[in-house]
């Protein structure tokens, strides 16, 4: 049965006016480097796959498994990360993930059998699942309302940079056929991040949720560099934890209707993000372009360009997120993506040929990726880390991260089949419609959380406000 809503709405935490401390920003930036690792492992495999297939005489099915076993690992990783991170903390979860990435990359680089590659990719997948769960959550707990959006967007931007780096490294090592160097590359950044994890503080919210209030106060004072602000923040966290402190995520889901709503919103956001079609372009850009009569080399360079635009726009998004706010940016992002995919649908559907049509298709894909990078990419991760109440945050973020990887797997594993059955034109038209659906979803359900403390969002959620009004 649902418990009475706490009276916390009567004493809301005032919005934080002071800028975040330098230590908090440094810690958040270090954590954001996990995005680079996630992206690198996504981008590298495109080029390495052909060599692996050749050296191990792997069938097309086996090659598909080399790609998709990572997503299965990520699904399990994001699920397990919720439990691990709640028990042992964000810092240890991130450290464990970097070790797993290092081990997985080493297994792949030294593989004598295709099975060893599959095991290595699975371990990397588990680690990526842990990183995508832990990093945005940890960052949002380390920073204040003013910097939160920008810092979580940095994680997303670095993910895009990692994909680009993966494409580039793939191109660089491909000439000499050095695929082992390619797949072994993540060992270096993984070990660097592992070392950096030792310097990270524990999350103050996590410490408080475990009843370690004095440690939380010390960390907060260190992060914010302002004792009064730190103490005020701890009071808010303590107040929000209330009676739900010891309750697990699943029990909270059954007991609190407001938690069911925030979990559903997080899952919805991640499902919609994947239905934009981003990974169809990320994973299949060379195939789409070769289908449009590009040569293999031209398609490879155009793919690098796609990665470059995704990364550069991600840098711009860091600034836009704090200025424009979440809702306007997300709506503009989806409209741009819907229009770009609409153009791609016309070009493909009408079988337009010639240089003009080919260049227009590349332009449409670039505009699409830019639209994603400025909004749906960074903002979905940001919002998912902001909307969950503290007592169920691990569970809520684990559910939304799981939805991200599940839909990623579903979309990327069905894309070629759908194109085969319906043609590329109708497939792109379908994704364009999904983006219009995302506009409606945003207008009706997504809150504006810019500059709003997590504790205030939680109070509004508890008070039963409509989802789109739990922010400002
Ligand atoms: C998405 C990933 C995607 C990446 C591309 C992320 O926000 O969740 O699925 O591959 O952006 O940059």
Short mmCIF file of C-alpha atoms and ligand atoms in Angstrom, two decimals:
data_model
loop_
_atom_site.label_atom_id
_atom_site.label_comp_id
_atom_site.label_asym_id
_atom_site.label_seq_id
_atom_site.Cartn_x
_atom_site.Cartn_y
_atom_site.Cartn_z
CA UNK A 1 0.00 0.00 0.00
CA UNK A 2 1.14 3.51 -0.69
CA UNK A 3 2.59 5.35 2.32
CA UNK A 4 1.65 8.95 3.11
CA UNK A 5 3.71 11.50 1.24
CA UNK A 6 6.26 13.27 3.44
CA UNK A 7 5.65 16.85 4.39
CA UNK A 8 8.98 17.91 2.88
CA UNK A 9 7.25 20.07 0.27
CA UNK A 10 6.58 22.56 3.06
CA UNK A 11 10.30 23.15 3.61
CA UNK A 12 11.84 23.03 0.16
CA UNK A 13 15.61 23.33 -0.28
CA UNK A 14 16.28 26.77 -1.77
CA UNK A 15 17.90 26.66 -5.23
CA UNK A 16 21.68 26.75 -4.98
CA UNK A 17 23.06 30.12 -5.94
CA UNK A 18 26.73 29.54 -5.20
CA UNK A 19 29.00 28.18 -7.92
CA UNK A 20 30.23 24.59 -7.43
CA UNK A 21 33.66 24.14 -5.86
CA UNK A 22 36.69 23.41 -8.02
CA UNK A 23 37.21 20.02 -6.33
CA UNK A 24 33.69 18.94 -7.28
CA UNK A 25 34.21 19.95 -10.91
CA UNK A 26 37.59 18.18 -11.04
CA UNK A 27 36.09 14.98 -9.63
CA UNK A 28 33.18 15.15 -12.08
CA UNK A 29 35.54 15.67 -15.02
CA UNK A 30 37.64 12.66 -13.98
CA UNK A 31 34.49 10.55 -13.78
CA UNK A 32 33.37 11.81 -17.19
CA UNK A 33 36.48 10.20 -18.71
CA UNK A 34 34.59 6.91 -18.42
CA UNK A 35 32.62 8.18 -21.44
CA UNK A 36 35.81 8.08 -23.52
CA UNK A 37 36.27 4.39 -22.68
CA UNK A 38 32.66 3.57 -23.53
CA UNK A 39 32.90 5.35 -26.90
CA UNK A 40 36.31 3.92 -27.77
CA UNK A 41 35.08 0.35 -27.39
CA UNK A 42 32.00 1.12 -29.50
CA UNK A 43 33.99 2.78 -32.31
CA UNK A 44 36.96 0.37 -32.55
CA UNK A 45 35.12 -2.77 -33.50
CA UNK A 46 33.81 -1.44 -36.85
CA UNK A 47 37.29 -1.58 -38.43
CA UNK A 48 38.66 -4.53 -36.44
CA UNK A 49 35.75 -6.82 -37.30
CA UNK A 50 36.84 -7.49 -40.89
CA UNK A 51 40.33 -8.58 -39.74
CA UNK A 52 38.99 -10.76 -36.95
CA UNK A 53 36.59 -12.41 -39.38
CA UNK A 54 39.46 -13.08 -41.80
CA UNK A 55 42.04 -14.36 -39.27
CA UNK A 56 39.62 -16.66 -37.45
CA UNK A 57 37.64 -17.69 -40.56
CA UNK A 58 34.58 -16.46 -38.67
CA UNK A 59 31.15 -16.72 -40.31
CA UNK A 60 28.90 -13.66 -40.65
CA UNK A 61 26.88 -15.00 -37.69
CA UNK A 62 30.01 -15.32 -35.53
CA UNK A 63 30.97 -11.75 -36.48
CA UNK A 64 27.51 -10.54 -35.50
CA UNK A 65 28.10 -12.15 -32.11
CA UNK A 66 31.46 -10.38 -31.74
CA UNK A 67 29.54 -7.11 -32.05
CA UNK A 68 26.40 -7.93 -30.09
CA UNK A 69 27.93 -9.88 -27.16
CA UNK A 70 29.10 -6.49 -25.91
CA UNK A 71 25.52 -5.29 -25.61
CA UNK A 72 24.46 -8.43 -23.76
CA UNK A 73 27.35 -7.80 -21.34
CA UNK A 74 26.27 -4.16 -21.02
CA UNK A 75 22.71 -5.22 -20.19
CA UNK A 76 23.96 -7.47 -17.40
CA UNK A 77 26.53 -4.90 -16.30
CA UNK A 78 23.99 -2.12 -15.90
CA UNK A 79 21.71 -4.46 -13.98
CA UNK A 80 24.48 -5.65 -11.64
CA UNK A 81 25.89 -2.13 -11.26
CA UNK A 82 22.73 -1.03 -9.45
CA UNK A 83 23.29 -3.64 -6.74
CA UNK A 84 27.09 -3.31 -6.64
CA UNK A 85 27.09 0.47 -6.58
CA UNK A 86 24.42 0.65 -3.86
CA UNK A 87 26.46 -1.69 -1.68
CA UNK A 88 30.05 -0.67 -2.41
CA UNK A 89 29.69 2.86 -3.77
CA UNK A 90 30.18 4.63 -7.10
CA UNK A 91 33.97 4.93 -6.86
CA UNK A 92 34.56 1.20 -6.44
CA UNK A 93 32.06 0.41 -9.20
CA UNK A 94 33.92 2.69 -11.60
CA UNK A 95 37.30 1.27 -10.55
CA UNK A 96 36.07 -2.30 -11.07
CA UNK A 97 34.75 -1.34 -14.52
CA UNK A 98 38.13 0.05 -15.63
CA UNK A 99 39.85 -3.18 -14.54
CA UNK A 100 37.30 -5.24 -16.49
CA UNK A 101 37.84 -3.12 -19.61
CA UNK A 102 41.61 -3.59 -19.30
CA UNK A 103 41.22 -7.36 -18.85
CA UNK A 104 38.72 -7.63 -21.71
CA UNK A 105 40.89 -5.63 -24.10
CA UNK A 106 43.95 -7.76 -23.20
CA UNK A 107 41.97 -10.95 -23.83
CA UNK A 108 40.92 -9.65 -27.25
CA UNK A 109 44.42 -8.47 -28.20
CA UNK A 110 46.04 -11.81 -27.34
CA UNK A 111 43.25 -14.06 -28.63
CA UNK A 112 44.19 -17.40 -30.20
CA UNK A 113 40.57 -18.47 -30.57
CA UNK A 114 37.41 -16.56 -31.49
CA UNK A 115 35.94 -17.69 -28.13
CA UNK A 116 38.58 -15.62 -26.33
CA UNK A 117 37.50 -12.55 -28.29
CA UNK A 118 33.87 -13.22 -27.40
CA UNK A 119 34.79 -13.51 -23.71
CA UNK A 120 36.88 -10.32 -23.89
CA UNK A 121 34.06 -8.40 -25.59
CA UNK A 122 31.57 -9.72 -23.05
CA UNK A 123 33.73 -8.47 -20.14
CA UNK A 124 34.14 -5.10 -21.86
CA UNK A 125 30.35 -5.02 -22.28
CA UNK A 126 29.78 -5.67 -18.57
CA UNK A 127 32.22 -2.84 -17.80
CA UNK A 128 30.52 -0.47 -20.22
CA UNK A 129 27.17 -1.24 -18.63
CA UNK A 130 28.66 -0.39 -15.22
CA UNK A 131 30.20 2.84 -16.58
CA UNK A 132 27.01 4.08 -18.24
CA UNK A 133 25.12 3.41 -15.02
CA UNK A 134 27.69 4.81 -12.62
CA UNK A 135 29.27 7.82 -14.32
CA UNK A 136 26.20 10.06 -14.97
CA UNK A 137 24.78 9.20 -11.52
CA UNK A 138 28.07 9.84 -9.72
CA UNK A 139 28.63 13.11 -11.62
CA UNK A 140 25.15 14.38 -10.76
CA UNK A 141 25.83 13.64 -7.07
CA UNK A 142 29.25 15.32 -7.10
CA UNK A 143 28.12 18.58 -8.70
CA UNK A 144 25.51 21.21 -7.86
CA UNK A 145 22.48 22.29 -9.89
CA UNK A 146 24.44 24.99 -11.72
CA UNK A 147 27.04 22.67 -13.25
CA UNK A 148 25.20 19.36 -13.25
CA UNK A 149 23.89 19.48 -16.83
CA UNK A 150 27.22 20.63 -18.24
CA UNK A 151 29.16 17.93 -16.40
CA UNK A 152 26.89 15.02 -17.38
CA UNK A 153 26.94 16.39 -20.94
CA UNK A 154 30.73 16.22 -20.78
CA UNK A 155 30.40 12.48 -20.14
CA UNK A 156 28.20 12.19 -23.23
CA UNK A 157 30.54 14.40 -25.30
CA UNK A 158 33.53 12.25 -24.30
CA UNK A 159 31.55 9.17 -25.33
CA UNK A 160 31.22 10.74 -28.79
CA UNK A 161 34.94 11.63 -28.79
CA UNK A 162 35.72 8.01 -27.88
CA UNK A 163 33.69 6.76 -30.87
CA UNK A 164 35.59 9.17 -33.13
CA UNK A 165 38.91 8.07 -31.65
CA UNK A 166 37.89 4.47 -32.25
CA UNK A 167 37.09 5.21 -35.93
CA UNK A 168 40.41 7.05 -36.33
CA UNK A 169 42.50 4.42 -34.56
CA UNK A 170 40.74 1.82 -36.68
CA UNK A 171 41.77 3.68 -39.85
CA UNK A 172 45.33 4.17 -38.57
CA UNK A 173 46.03 0.55 -37.66
CA UNK A 174 44.02 -0.92 -40.53
CA UNK A 175 46.76 -0.13 -43.09
CA UNK A 176 49.20 -2.62 -41.50
CA UNK A 177 46.41 -5.03 -40.50
CA UNK A 178 47.31 -4.41 -36.82
CA UNK A 179 43.92 -5.34 -35.42
CA UNK A 180 45.44 -6.64 -32.16
CA UNK A 181 46.82 -3.18 -31.43
CA UNK A 182 43.41 -1.73 -32.28
CA UNK A 183 41.46 -3.89 -29.84
CA UNK A 184 44.19 -3.64 -27.18
CA UNK A 185 44.21 0.16 -27.25
CA UNK A 186 41.59 0.69 -24.47
CA UNK A 187 44.02 -0.86 -21.93
CA UNK A 188 45.92 2.45 -21.73
CA UNK A 189 43.02 4.83 -20.89
CA UNK A 190 41.44 2.14 -18.68
CA UNK A 191 44.55 1.91 -16.49
CA UNK A 192 44.85 5.71 -16.36
CA UNK A 193 41.24 6.00 -15.17
CA UNK A 194 41.78 3.16 -12.67
CA UNK A 195 44.64 5.15 -11.11
CA UNK A 196 42.55 8.34 -11.12
CA UNK A 197 39.68 6.56 -9.32
CA UNK A 198 41.90 6.29 -6.24
CA UNK A 199 41.80 10.09 -5.95
CA UNK A 200 38.01 10.41 -6.30
CA UNK A 201 35.88 11.12 -3.20
CA UNK A 202 32.93 8.93 -2.26
CA UNK A 203 29.55 10.25 -3.35
CA UNK A 204 28.07 12.32 -0.49
CA UNK A 205 24.53 11.10 -1.28
CA UNK A 206 25.70 7.49 -1.21
CA UNK A 207 27.47 8.03 2.14
CA UNK A 208 24.36 9.67 3.58
CA UNK A 209 22.13 6.87 2.27
CA UNK A 210 24.33 4.46 4.27
CA UNK A 211 23.95 6.58 7.39
CA UNK A 212 27.55 7.89 7.25
CA UNK A 213 26.54 11.53 7.69
CA UNK A 214 29.78 12.88 9.15
CA UNK A 215 31.82 11.46 6.25
CA UNK A 216 29.25 12.90 3.84
CA UNK A 217 29.62 16.32 5.48
CA UNK A 218 33.42 16.18 5.16
CA UNK A 219 33.24 15.21 1.47
CA UNK A 220 30.64 17.89 0.74
CA UNK A 221 32.73 20.60 2.43
CA UNK A 222 35.69 19.48 0.34
CA UNK A 223 33.71 19.40 -2.91
CA UNK A 224 31.89 22.71 -2.48
CA UNK A 225 34.67 24.65 -0.73
CA UNK A 226 31.94 26.39 1.29
CA UNK A 227 31.04 25.00 4.71
CA UNK A 228 27.62 26.64 5.04
CA UNK A 229 26.57 25.50 1.58
CA UNK A 230 27.83 21.97 2.28
CA UNK A 231 25.94 21.74 5.58
CA UNK A 232 22.75 23.06 3.99
CA UNK A 233 23.04 20.49 1.20
CA UNK A 234 23.54 17.68 3.70
CA UNK A 235 20.44 18.79 5.62
CA UNK A 236 18.44 18.57 2.39
CA UNK A 237 19.80 15.11 1.54
CA UNK A 238 19.10 13.91 5.10
CA UNK A 239 15.60 15.29 4.97
CA UNK A 240 14.89 13.62 1.63
CA UNK A 241 16.22 10.27 2.77
CA UNK A 242 13.69 10.33 5.60
CA UNK A 243 12.08 7.01 6.38
CA UNK A 244 12.96 5.52 2.98
CA UNK A 245 16.69 5.35 3.74
CA UNK A 246 16.86 1.65 4.45
CA UNK A 247 14.30 0.60 1.84
CA UNK A 248 15.62 -1.16 -1.26
CA UNK A 249 14.74 0.03 -4.77
CA UNK A 250 12.29 -2.77 -5.47
CA UNK A 251 10.40 -2.30 -2.21
CA UNK A 252 10.27 1.43 -2.88
CA UNK A 253 8.81 0.73 -6.31
CA UNK A 254 5.97 -1.20 -4.72
CA UNK A 255 5.38 1.26 -1.89
CA UNK A 256 5.69 4.64 -3.63
CA UNK A 257 3.61 5.52 -6.71
CA UNK A 258 5.78 8.60 -7.32
CA UNK A 259 8.83 6.34 -7.69
CA UNK A 260 7.01 4.21 -10.27
CA UNK A 261 6.42 7.40 -12.26
CA UNK A 262 10.06 8.52 -12.18
CA UNK A 263 11.29 5.01 -13.10
CA UNK A 264 8.82 4.91 -16.02
CA UNK A 265 9.99 8.36 -17.18
CA UNK A 266 13.66 7.28 -17.11
CA UNK A 267 12.90 4.11 -19.09
CA UNK A 268 10.77 6.11 -21.55
CA UNK A 269 13.54 8.63 -22.12
CA UNK A 270 16.13 5.96 -22.89
CA UNK A 271 13.76 4.00 -25.14
CA UNK A 272 12.97 7.19 -27.08
CA UNK A 273 16.68 8.04 -27.32
CA UNK A 274 17.41 4.73 -29.02
CA UNK A 275 14.33 5.02 -31.27
CA UNK A 276 15.80 8.25 -32.70
CA UNK A 277 17.91 5.83 -34.76
CA UNK A 278 21.28 7.14 -33.56
CA UNK A 279 22.99 3.78 -33.43
CA UNK A 280 21.76 2.81 -36.85
CA UNK A 281 23.95 5.67 -38.09
CA UNK A 282 26.76 5.05 -35.57
CA UNK A 283 27.09 1.34 -36.38
CA UNK A 284 25.98 1.21 -40.00
CA UNK A 285 27.08 4.54 -41.54
CA UNK A 286 29.63 2.85 -43.85
CA UNK A 287 27.01 0.32 -45.00
CA UNK A 288 24.37 3.04 -45.59
CA UNK A 289 26.86 5.07 -47.60
CA UNK A 290 28.16 2.12 -49.60
CA UNK A 291 24.51 1.37 -50.42
CA UNK A 292 24.35 4.94 -51.81
CA UNK A 293 27.22 4.15 -54.22
CA UNK A 294 30.09 5.41 -52.06
CA UNK A 295 33.44 3.61 -52.49
CA UNK A 296 34.73 1.79 -49.37
CA UNK A 297 37.39 4.43 -48.64
CA UNK A 298 35.02 7.35 -49.20
CA UNK A 299 32.46 5.66 -46.94
CA UNK A 300 35.13 5.19 -44.25
CA UNK A 301 36.09 8.88 -44.38
CA UNK A 302 32.47 10.01 -44.39
CA UNK A 303 32.01 7.82 -41.29
CA UNK A 304 34.90 9.60 -39.58
CA UNK A 305 33.16 12.88 -40.49
CA UNK A 306 29.96 11.59 -38.83
CA UNK A 307 31.98 10.82 -35.69
CA UNK A 308 33.66 14.23 -35.83
CA UNK A 309 30.36 16.14 -36.09
CA UNK A 310 28.93 14.07 -33.22
CA UNK A 311 31.93 14.96 -31.04
CA UNK A 312 32.17 18.67 -31.97
CA UNK A 313 28.47 19.30 -31.42
CA UNK A 314 28.81 17.52 -28.08
CA UNK A 315 31.25 20.24 -26.97
CA UNK A 316 28.71 22.93 -27.92
CA UNK A 317 26.00 21.06 -26.02
CA UNK A 318 27.94 21.40 -22.74
CA UNK A 319 27.40 25.17 -22.91
CA UNK A 320 23.89 25.07 -24.36
CA UNK A 321 22.55 22.69 -21.68
CA UNK A 322 23.16 25.22 -18.89
CA UNK A 323 21.91 28.20 -20.90
CA UNK A 324 18.87 26.94 -22.81
CA UNK A 325 17.54 24.37 -20.40
CA UNK A 326 16.59 20.75 -21.04
CA UNK A 327 13.14 21.03 -22.65
CA UNK A 328 13.79 23.56 -25.45
CA UNK A 329 17.04 21.85 -26.36
CA UNK A 330 15.47 18.39 -26.45
CA UNK A 331 12.51 19.55 -28.56
CA UNK A 332 14.81 21.39 -31.06
CA UNK A 333 17.11 18.36 -31.20
CA UNK A 334 14.24 15.98 -32.07
CA UNK A 335 12.78 18.34 -34.70
CA UNK A 336 16.20 18.60 -36.41
CA UNK A 337 16.59 14.81 -36.35
CA UNK A 338 13.06 14.26 -37.70
CA UNK A 339 13.69 16.66 -40.61
CA UNK A 340 17.13 15.20 -41.42
CA UNK A 341 15.81 11.63 -41.47
CA UNK A 342 12.80 12.80 -43.50
CA UNK A 343 15.25 14.07 -46.17
CA UNK A 344 17.23 10.80 -46.04
CA UNK A 345 13.93 8.91 -46.45
CA UNK A 346 13.05 10.90 -49.60
CA UNK A 347 16.53 10.42 -51.13
CA UNK A 348 16.56 6.68 -50.41
CA UNK A 349 12.85 6.09 -51.07
CA UNK A 350 12.89 7.81 -54.47
CA UNK A 351 16.21 6.16 -55.36
CA UNK A 352 17.71 9.55 -56.26
CA UNK A 353 21.09 9.08 -57.93
CA UNK A 354 24.09 11.22 -58.80
CA UNK A 355 26.55 13.36 -56.90
CA UNK A 356 23.90 15.81 -55.66
CA UNK A 357 21.80 13.04 -54.14
CA UNK A 358 24.81 11.31 -52.58
CA UNK A 359 26.11 14.52 -51.01
CA UNK A 360 22.61 15.37 -49.78
CA UNK A 361 22.41 11.98 -48.07
CA UNK A 362 25.74 12.60 -46.30
CA UNK A 363 24.54 16.09 -45.33
CA UNK A 364 21.28 14.64 -43.95
CA UNK A 365 23.18 12.10 -41.84
CA UNK A 366 25.53 14.81 -40.55
CA UNK A 367 22.61 17.11 -39.62
CA UNK A 368 20.91 14.16 -37.92
CA UNK A 369 23.99 13.36 -35.85
CA UNK A 370 24.45 17.05 -34.99
CA UNK A 371 20.80 17.20 -33.86
CA UNK A 372 21.36 14.18 -31.62
CA UNK A 373 24.64 15.48 -30.20
CA UNK A 374 23.15 18.83 -29.20
CA UNK A 375 20.19 17.40 -27.28
CA UNK A 376 18.93 13.83 -27.18
CA UNK A 377 22.44 12.43 -26.59
CA UNK A 378 23.60 14.39 -23.55
CA UNK A 379 20.20 15.36 -22.16
CA UNK A 380 18.71 11.91 -21.78
CA UNK A 381 21.66 10.81 -19.64
CA UNK A 382 21.46 14.05 -17.67
CA UNK A 383 17.72 13.80 -17.02
CA UNK A 384 17.89 10.12 -16.08
CA UNK A 385 20.46 10.90 -13.39
CA UNK A 386 18.38 13.81 -12.06
CA UNK A 387 14.81 12.56 -11.76
CA UNK A 388 15.16 9.62 -9.36
CA UNK A 389 14.61 10.09 -5.60
CA UNK A 390 17.70 9.49 -3.52
CA UNK A 391 16.43 6.33 -1.79
CA UNK A 392 15.75 4.62 -5.12
CA UNK A 393 18.31 6.34 -7.31
CA UNK A 394 20.48 3.27 -7.96
CA UNK A 395 17.46 1.16 -8.86
CA UNK A 396 15.89 3.87 -11.05
CA UNK A 397 19.07 4.64 -12.98
CA UNK A 398 19.80 0.92 -13.38
CA UNK A 399 16.34 0.48 -14.98
CA UNK A 400 16.85 3.35 -17.43
CA UNK A 401 20.42 2.26 -18.31
CA UNK A 402 19.13 -1.26 -18.90
CA UNK A 403 16.45 0.16 -21.21
CA UNK A 404 19.16 2.05 -23.14
CA UNK A 405 21.22 -1.09 -23.80
CA UNK A 406 18.18 -3.28 -24.43
CA UNK A 407 16.80 -0.92 -27.07
CA UNK A 408 20.28 -0.35 -28.53
CA UNK A 409 20.53 -4.12 -29.01
CA UNK A 410 17.00 -4.40 -30.44
CA UNK A 411 17.37 -1.52 -32.91
CA UNK A 412 20.85 -2.36 -34.15
CA UNK A 413 20.05 -6.05 -34.50
CA UNK A 414 16.93 -5.51 -36.56
CA UNK A 415 17.98 -2.56 -38.74
CA UNK A 416 19.42 -4.57 -41.65
CA UNK A 417 16.44 -6.97 -41.60
CA UNK A 418 13.95 -4.08 -41.63
CA UNK A 419 15.82 -2.37 -44.49
CA UNK A 420 15.76 -5.69 -46.36
CA UNK A 421 11.99 -6.02 -45.86
CA UNK A 422 10.83 -2.41 -46.25
CA UNK A 423 13.66 -0.61 -48.04
CA UNK A 424 15.91 2.14 -46.61
CA UNK A 425 13.40 4.90 -47.53
CA UNK A 426 10.54 3.57 -45.37
CA UNK A 427 12.96 2.63 -42.59
CA UNK A 428 14.28 6.20 -42.36
CA UNK A 429 10.72 7.53 -42.59
CA UNK A 430 9.84 5.33 -39.60
CA UNK A 431 12.72 6.72 -37.54
CA UNK A 432 11.73 10.25 -38.57
CA UNK A 433 8.24 9.60 -37.14
CA UNK A 434 9.78 8.26 -33.93
CA UNK A 435 11.55 11.60 -33.52
CA UNK A 436 8.25 13.43 -33.86
CA UNK A 437 6.95 11.06 -31.16
CA UNK A 438 9.91 12.11 -29.00
CA UNK A 439 8.88 15.78 -29.40
CA UNK A 440 5.41 14.96 -28.05
CA UNK A 441 6.89 12.85 -25.25
CA UNK A 442 9.10 15.78 -24.23
CA UNK A 443 6.34 18.38 -24.36
CA UNK A 444 3.98 16.23 -22.30
CA UNK A 445 6.28 14.53 -19.81
CA UNK A 446 9.81 15.90 -19.56
CA UNK A 447 10.57 18.34 -16.70
CA UNK A 448 12.84 21.38 -16.88
CA UNK A 449 15.55 20.55 -14.36
CA UNK A 450 18.11 23.25 -15.22
CA UNK A 451 19.61 24.75 -12.04
CA UNK A 452 17.11 22.85 -9.84
CA UNK A 453 18.67 20.95 -6.89
CA UNK A 454 18.07 17.19 -6.95
CA UNK A 455 16.37 17.46 -3.56
CA UNK A 456 13.80 19.95 -4.92
CA UNK A 457 13.04 17.71 -7.90
CA UNK A 458 12.45 14.91 -5.41
CA UNK A 459 10.12 17.03 -3.26
CA UNK A 460 8.02 17.92 -6.31
CA UNK A 461 7.89 14.29 -7.39
CA UNK A 462 6.77 13.19 -3.93
CA UNK A 463 4.14 15.90 -3.81
CA UNK A 464 2.52 14.34 -6.86
CA UNK A 465 3.12 17.16 -9.35
CA UNK A 466 2.78 16.15 -13.02
CA UNK A 467 6.10 14.82 -14.32
CA UNK A 468 6.72 17.79 -16.60
CA UNK A 469 6.46 20.09 -13.56
CA UNK A 470 8.79 18.31 -11.10
CA UNK A 471 11.63 20.64 -12.12
CA UNK A 472 10.93 24.36 -12.21
C1 LIG B 1 23.76 6.81 -26.68
C2 LIG B 1 24.52 5.72 -27.36
C3 LIG B 1 25.14 6.26 -28.64
C4 LIG B 1 25.99 7.48 -28.32
C5 LIG B 1 26.52 8.14 -29.59
C6 LIG B 1 24.68 7.98 -26.40
O1 LIG B 1 24.00 9.02 -25.77
O2 LIG B 1 23.18 6.34 -25.48
O3 LIG B 1 23.66 4.64 -27.64
O4 LIG B 1 25.96 5.27 -29.24
O5 LIG B 1 25.23 8.46 -27.63
O6 LIG B 1 27.31 9.26 -29.30
#
